[in-house]
Tab-separated table of N, CA and C in Angstrom:
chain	number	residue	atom	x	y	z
Q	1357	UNK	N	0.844	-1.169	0.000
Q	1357	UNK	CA	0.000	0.000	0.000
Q	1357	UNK	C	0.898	1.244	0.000
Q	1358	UNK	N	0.441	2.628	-0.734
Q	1358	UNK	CA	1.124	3.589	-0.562
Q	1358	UNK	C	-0.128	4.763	0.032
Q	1359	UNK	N	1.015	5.771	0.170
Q	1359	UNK	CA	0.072	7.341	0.427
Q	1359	UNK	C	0.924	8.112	0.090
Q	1360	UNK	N	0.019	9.388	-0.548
Q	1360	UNK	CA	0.338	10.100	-0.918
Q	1360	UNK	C	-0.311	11.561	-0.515
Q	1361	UNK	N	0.532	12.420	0.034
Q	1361	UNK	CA	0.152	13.577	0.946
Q	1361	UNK	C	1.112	14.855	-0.065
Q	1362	UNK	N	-0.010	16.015	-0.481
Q	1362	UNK	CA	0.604	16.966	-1.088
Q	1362	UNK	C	0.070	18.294	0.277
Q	1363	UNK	N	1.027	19.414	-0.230
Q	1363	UNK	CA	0.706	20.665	0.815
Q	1363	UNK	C	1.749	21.444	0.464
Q	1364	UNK	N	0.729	22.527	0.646
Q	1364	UNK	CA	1.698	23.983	0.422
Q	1364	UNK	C	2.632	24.552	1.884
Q	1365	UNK	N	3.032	24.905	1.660
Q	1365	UNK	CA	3.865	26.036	3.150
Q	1365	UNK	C	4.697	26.941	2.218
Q	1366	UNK	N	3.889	28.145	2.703
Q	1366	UNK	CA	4.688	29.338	2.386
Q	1366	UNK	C	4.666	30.040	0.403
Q	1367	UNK	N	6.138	29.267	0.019
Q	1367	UNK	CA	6.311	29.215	-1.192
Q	1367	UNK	C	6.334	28.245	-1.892
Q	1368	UNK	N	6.531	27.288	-1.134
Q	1368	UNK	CA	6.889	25.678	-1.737
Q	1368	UNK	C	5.964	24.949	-1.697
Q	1369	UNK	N	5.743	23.948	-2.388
Q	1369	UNK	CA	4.952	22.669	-2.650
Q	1369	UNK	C	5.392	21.873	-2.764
Q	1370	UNK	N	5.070	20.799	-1.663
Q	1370	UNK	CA	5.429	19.420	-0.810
Q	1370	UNK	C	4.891	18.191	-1.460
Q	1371	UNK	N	5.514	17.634	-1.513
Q	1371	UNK	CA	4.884	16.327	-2.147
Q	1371	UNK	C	5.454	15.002	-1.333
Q	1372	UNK	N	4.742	14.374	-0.622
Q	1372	UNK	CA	5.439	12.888	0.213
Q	1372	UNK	C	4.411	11.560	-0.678
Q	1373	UNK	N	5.229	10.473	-0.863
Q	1373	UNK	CA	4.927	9.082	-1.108
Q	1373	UNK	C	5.420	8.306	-0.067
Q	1374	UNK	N	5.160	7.770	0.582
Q	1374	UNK	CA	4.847	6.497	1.440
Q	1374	UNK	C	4.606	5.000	0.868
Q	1375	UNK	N	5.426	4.479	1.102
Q	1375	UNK	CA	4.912	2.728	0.813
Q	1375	UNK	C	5.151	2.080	1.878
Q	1376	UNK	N	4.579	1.172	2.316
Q	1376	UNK	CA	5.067	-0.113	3.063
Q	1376	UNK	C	5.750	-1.461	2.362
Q	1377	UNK	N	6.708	-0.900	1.663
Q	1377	UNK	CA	7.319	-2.080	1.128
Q	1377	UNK	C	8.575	-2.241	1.560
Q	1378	UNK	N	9.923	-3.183	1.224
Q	1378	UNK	CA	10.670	-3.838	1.725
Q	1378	UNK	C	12.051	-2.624	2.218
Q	1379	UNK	N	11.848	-1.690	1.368
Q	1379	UNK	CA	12.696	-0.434	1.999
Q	1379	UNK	C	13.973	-0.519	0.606
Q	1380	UNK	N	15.461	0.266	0.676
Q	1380	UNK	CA	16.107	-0.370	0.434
Q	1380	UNK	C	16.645	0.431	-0.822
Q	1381	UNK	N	15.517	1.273	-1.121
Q	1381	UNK	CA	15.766	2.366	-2.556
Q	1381	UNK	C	16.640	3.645	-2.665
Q	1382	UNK	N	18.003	3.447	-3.352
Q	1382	UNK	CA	19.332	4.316	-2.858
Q	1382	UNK	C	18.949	5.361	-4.516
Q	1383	UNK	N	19.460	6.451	-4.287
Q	1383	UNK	CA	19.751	7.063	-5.582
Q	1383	UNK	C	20.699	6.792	-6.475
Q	1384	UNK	N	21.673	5.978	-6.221
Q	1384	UNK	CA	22.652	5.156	-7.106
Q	1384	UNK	C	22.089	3.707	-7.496
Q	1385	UNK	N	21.395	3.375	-7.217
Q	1385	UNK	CA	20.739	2.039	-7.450
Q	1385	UNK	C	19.944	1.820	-8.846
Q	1386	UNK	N	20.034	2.845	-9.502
Q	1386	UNK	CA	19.482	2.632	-11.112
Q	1386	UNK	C	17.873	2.567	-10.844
Q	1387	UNK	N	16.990	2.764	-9.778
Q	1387	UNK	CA	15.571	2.792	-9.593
Q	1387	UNK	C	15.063	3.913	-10.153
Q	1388	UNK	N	15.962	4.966	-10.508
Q	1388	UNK	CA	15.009	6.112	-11.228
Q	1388	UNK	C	15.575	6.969	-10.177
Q	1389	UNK	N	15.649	7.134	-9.062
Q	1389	UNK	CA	15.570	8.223	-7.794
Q	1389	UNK	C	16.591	9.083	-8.297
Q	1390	UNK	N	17.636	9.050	-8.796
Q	1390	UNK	CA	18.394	9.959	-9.345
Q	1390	UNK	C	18.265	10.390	-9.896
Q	1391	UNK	N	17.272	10.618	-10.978
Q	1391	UNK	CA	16.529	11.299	-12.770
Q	1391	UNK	C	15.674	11.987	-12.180
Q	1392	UNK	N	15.063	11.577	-10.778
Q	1392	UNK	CA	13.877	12.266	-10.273
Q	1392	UNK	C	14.500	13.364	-9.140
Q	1393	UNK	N	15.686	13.115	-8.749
Q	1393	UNK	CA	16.470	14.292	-7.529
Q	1393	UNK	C	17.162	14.912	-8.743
Q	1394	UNK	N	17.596	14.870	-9.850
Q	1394	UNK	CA	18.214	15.714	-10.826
Q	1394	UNK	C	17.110	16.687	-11.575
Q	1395	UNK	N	15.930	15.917	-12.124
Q	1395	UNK	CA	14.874	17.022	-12.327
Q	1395	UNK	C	14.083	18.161	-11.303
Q	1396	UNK	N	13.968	17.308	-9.996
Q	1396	UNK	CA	13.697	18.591	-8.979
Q	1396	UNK	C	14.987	20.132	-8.776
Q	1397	UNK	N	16.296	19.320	-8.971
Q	1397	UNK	CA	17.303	20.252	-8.924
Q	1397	UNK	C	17.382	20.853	-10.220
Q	1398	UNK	N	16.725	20.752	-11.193
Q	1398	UNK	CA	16.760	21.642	-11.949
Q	1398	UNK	C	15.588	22.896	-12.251
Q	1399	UNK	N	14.905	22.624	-11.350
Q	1399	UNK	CA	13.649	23.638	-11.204
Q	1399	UNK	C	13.751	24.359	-9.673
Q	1400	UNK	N	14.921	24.247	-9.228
Q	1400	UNK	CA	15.345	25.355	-7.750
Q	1400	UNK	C	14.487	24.003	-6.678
Q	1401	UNK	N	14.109	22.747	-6.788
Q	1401	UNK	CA	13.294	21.954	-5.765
Q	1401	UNK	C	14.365	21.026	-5.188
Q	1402	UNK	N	14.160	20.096	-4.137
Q	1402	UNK	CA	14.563	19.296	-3.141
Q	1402	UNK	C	13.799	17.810	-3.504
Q	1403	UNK	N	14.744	17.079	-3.220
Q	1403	UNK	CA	14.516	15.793	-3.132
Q	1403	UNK	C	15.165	15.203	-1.961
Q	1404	UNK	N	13.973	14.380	-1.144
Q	1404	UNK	CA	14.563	13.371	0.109
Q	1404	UNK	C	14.258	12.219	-0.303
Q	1405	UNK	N	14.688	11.474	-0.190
Q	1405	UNK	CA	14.558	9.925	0.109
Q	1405	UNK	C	15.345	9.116	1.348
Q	1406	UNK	N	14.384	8.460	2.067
Q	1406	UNK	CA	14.333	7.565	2.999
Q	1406	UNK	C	13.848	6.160	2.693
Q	1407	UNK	N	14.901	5.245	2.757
Q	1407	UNK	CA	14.461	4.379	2.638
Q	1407	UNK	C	15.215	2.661	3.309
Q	1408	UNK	N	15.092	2.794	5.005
Q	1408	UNK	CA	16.070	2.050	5.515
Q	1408	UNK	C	15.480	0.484	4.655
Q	1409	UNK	N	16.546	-0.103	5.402
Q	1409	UNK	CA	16.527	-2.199	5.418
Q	1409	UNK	C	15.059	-2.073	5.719
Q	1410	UNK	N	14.407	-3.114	4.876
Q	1410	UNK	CA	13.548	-3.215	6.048
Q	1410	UNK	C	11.904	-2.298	5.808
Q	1411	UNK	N	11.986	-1.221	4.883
Q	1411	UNK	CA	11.126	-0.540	4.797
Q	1411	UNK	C	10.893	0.509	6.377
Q	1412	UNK	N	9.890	1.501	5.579
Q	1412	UNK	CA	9.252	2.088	5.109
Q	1412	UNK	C	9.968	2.662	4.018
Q	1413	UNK	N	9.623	3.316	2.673
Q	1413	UNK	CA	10.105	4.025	1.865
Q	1413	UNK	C	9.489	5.222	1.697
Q	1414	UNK	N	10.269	6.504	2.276
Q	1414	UNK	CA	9.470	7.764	2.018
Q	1414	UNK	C	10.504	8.784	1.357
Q	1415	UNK	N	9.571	9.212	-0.351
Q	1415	UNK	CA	10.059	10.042	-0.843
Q	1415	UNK	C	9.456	11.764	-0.496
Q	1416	UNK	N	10.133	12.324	-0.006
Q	1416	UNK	CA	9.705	13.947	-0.367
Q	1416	UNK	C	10.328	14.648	-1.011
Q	1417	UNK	N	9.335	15.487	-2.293
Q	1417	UNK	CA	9.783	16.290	-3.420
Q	1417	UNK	C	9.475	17.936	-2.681
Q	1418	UNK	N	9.964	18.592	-3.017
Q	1418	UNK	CA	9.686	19.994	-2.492
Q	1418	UNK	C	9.954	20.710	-3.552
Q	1419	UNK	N	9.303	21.795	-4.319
Q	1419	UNK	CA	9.223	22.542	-5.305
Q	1419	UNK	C	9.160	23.676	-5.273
Q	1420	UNK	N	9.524	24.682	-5.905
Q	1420	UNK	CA	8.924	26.316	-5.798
Q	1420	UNK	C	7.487	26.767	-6.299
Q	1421	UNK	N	6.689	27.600	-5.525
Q	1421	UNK	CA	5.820	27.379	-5.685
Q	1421	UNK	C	5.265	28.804	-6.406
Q	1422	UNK	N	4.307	28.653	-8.001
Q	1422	UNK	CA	4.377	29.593	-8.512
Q	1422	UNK	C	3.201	29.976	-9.199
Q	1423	UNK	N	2.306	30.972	-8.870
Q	1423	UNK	CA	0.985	31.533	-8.914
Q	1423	UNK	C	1.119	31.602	-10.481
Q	1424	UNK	N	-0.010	31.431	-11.474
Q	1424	UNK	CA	-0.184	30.990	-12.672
Q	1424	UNK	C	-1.007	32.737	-13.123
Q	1425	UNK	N	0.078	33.492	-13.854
Q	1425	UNK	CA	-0.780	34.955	-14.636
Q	1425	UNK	C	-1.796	34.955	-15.414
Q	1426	UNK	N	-2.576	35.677	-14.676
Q	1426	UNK	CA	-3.981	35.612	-15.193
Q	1426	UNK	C	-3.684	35.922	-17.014
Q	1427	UNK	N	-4.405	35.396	-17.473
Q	1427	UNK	CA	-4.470	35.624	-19.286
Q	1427	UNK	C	-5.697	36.812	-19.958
């Protein structure tokens, strides 16, 4: 099972995924997590990943957050 929890604070926009699976997901590990912490760093955002032995696996993306001009 996963969850997924989004939220603003301030300027930024938060993004967490949650799984209960076996844990274990490194950013050198060829899973993608590195393509996905290199695209947040290219838009001024943050990437965490947690993910001991064992599980839980929690990713948080953090982004800049940017009001859309009226047309």
């Amino acid at each position: 099972m996963a969850s997924v929890d989004v939220w603003r604070r301030d300027d930024r926009l938060l993004i967490q995924v949650q799984d209960d699976g076996r844990g274990g997901a490194r950013l050198d590990g060829g899973t993608g997590m590195s393509g996905l912490s290199e695209r947040l760093d290219a838009v001024d955002g943050l990437f965490v990943l947690e993910s001991p032995a064992g599980g839980p696996t929690v990713v948080t993306a953090e982004l800049p957050w940017r009001r859309r001009g009226k047309s």
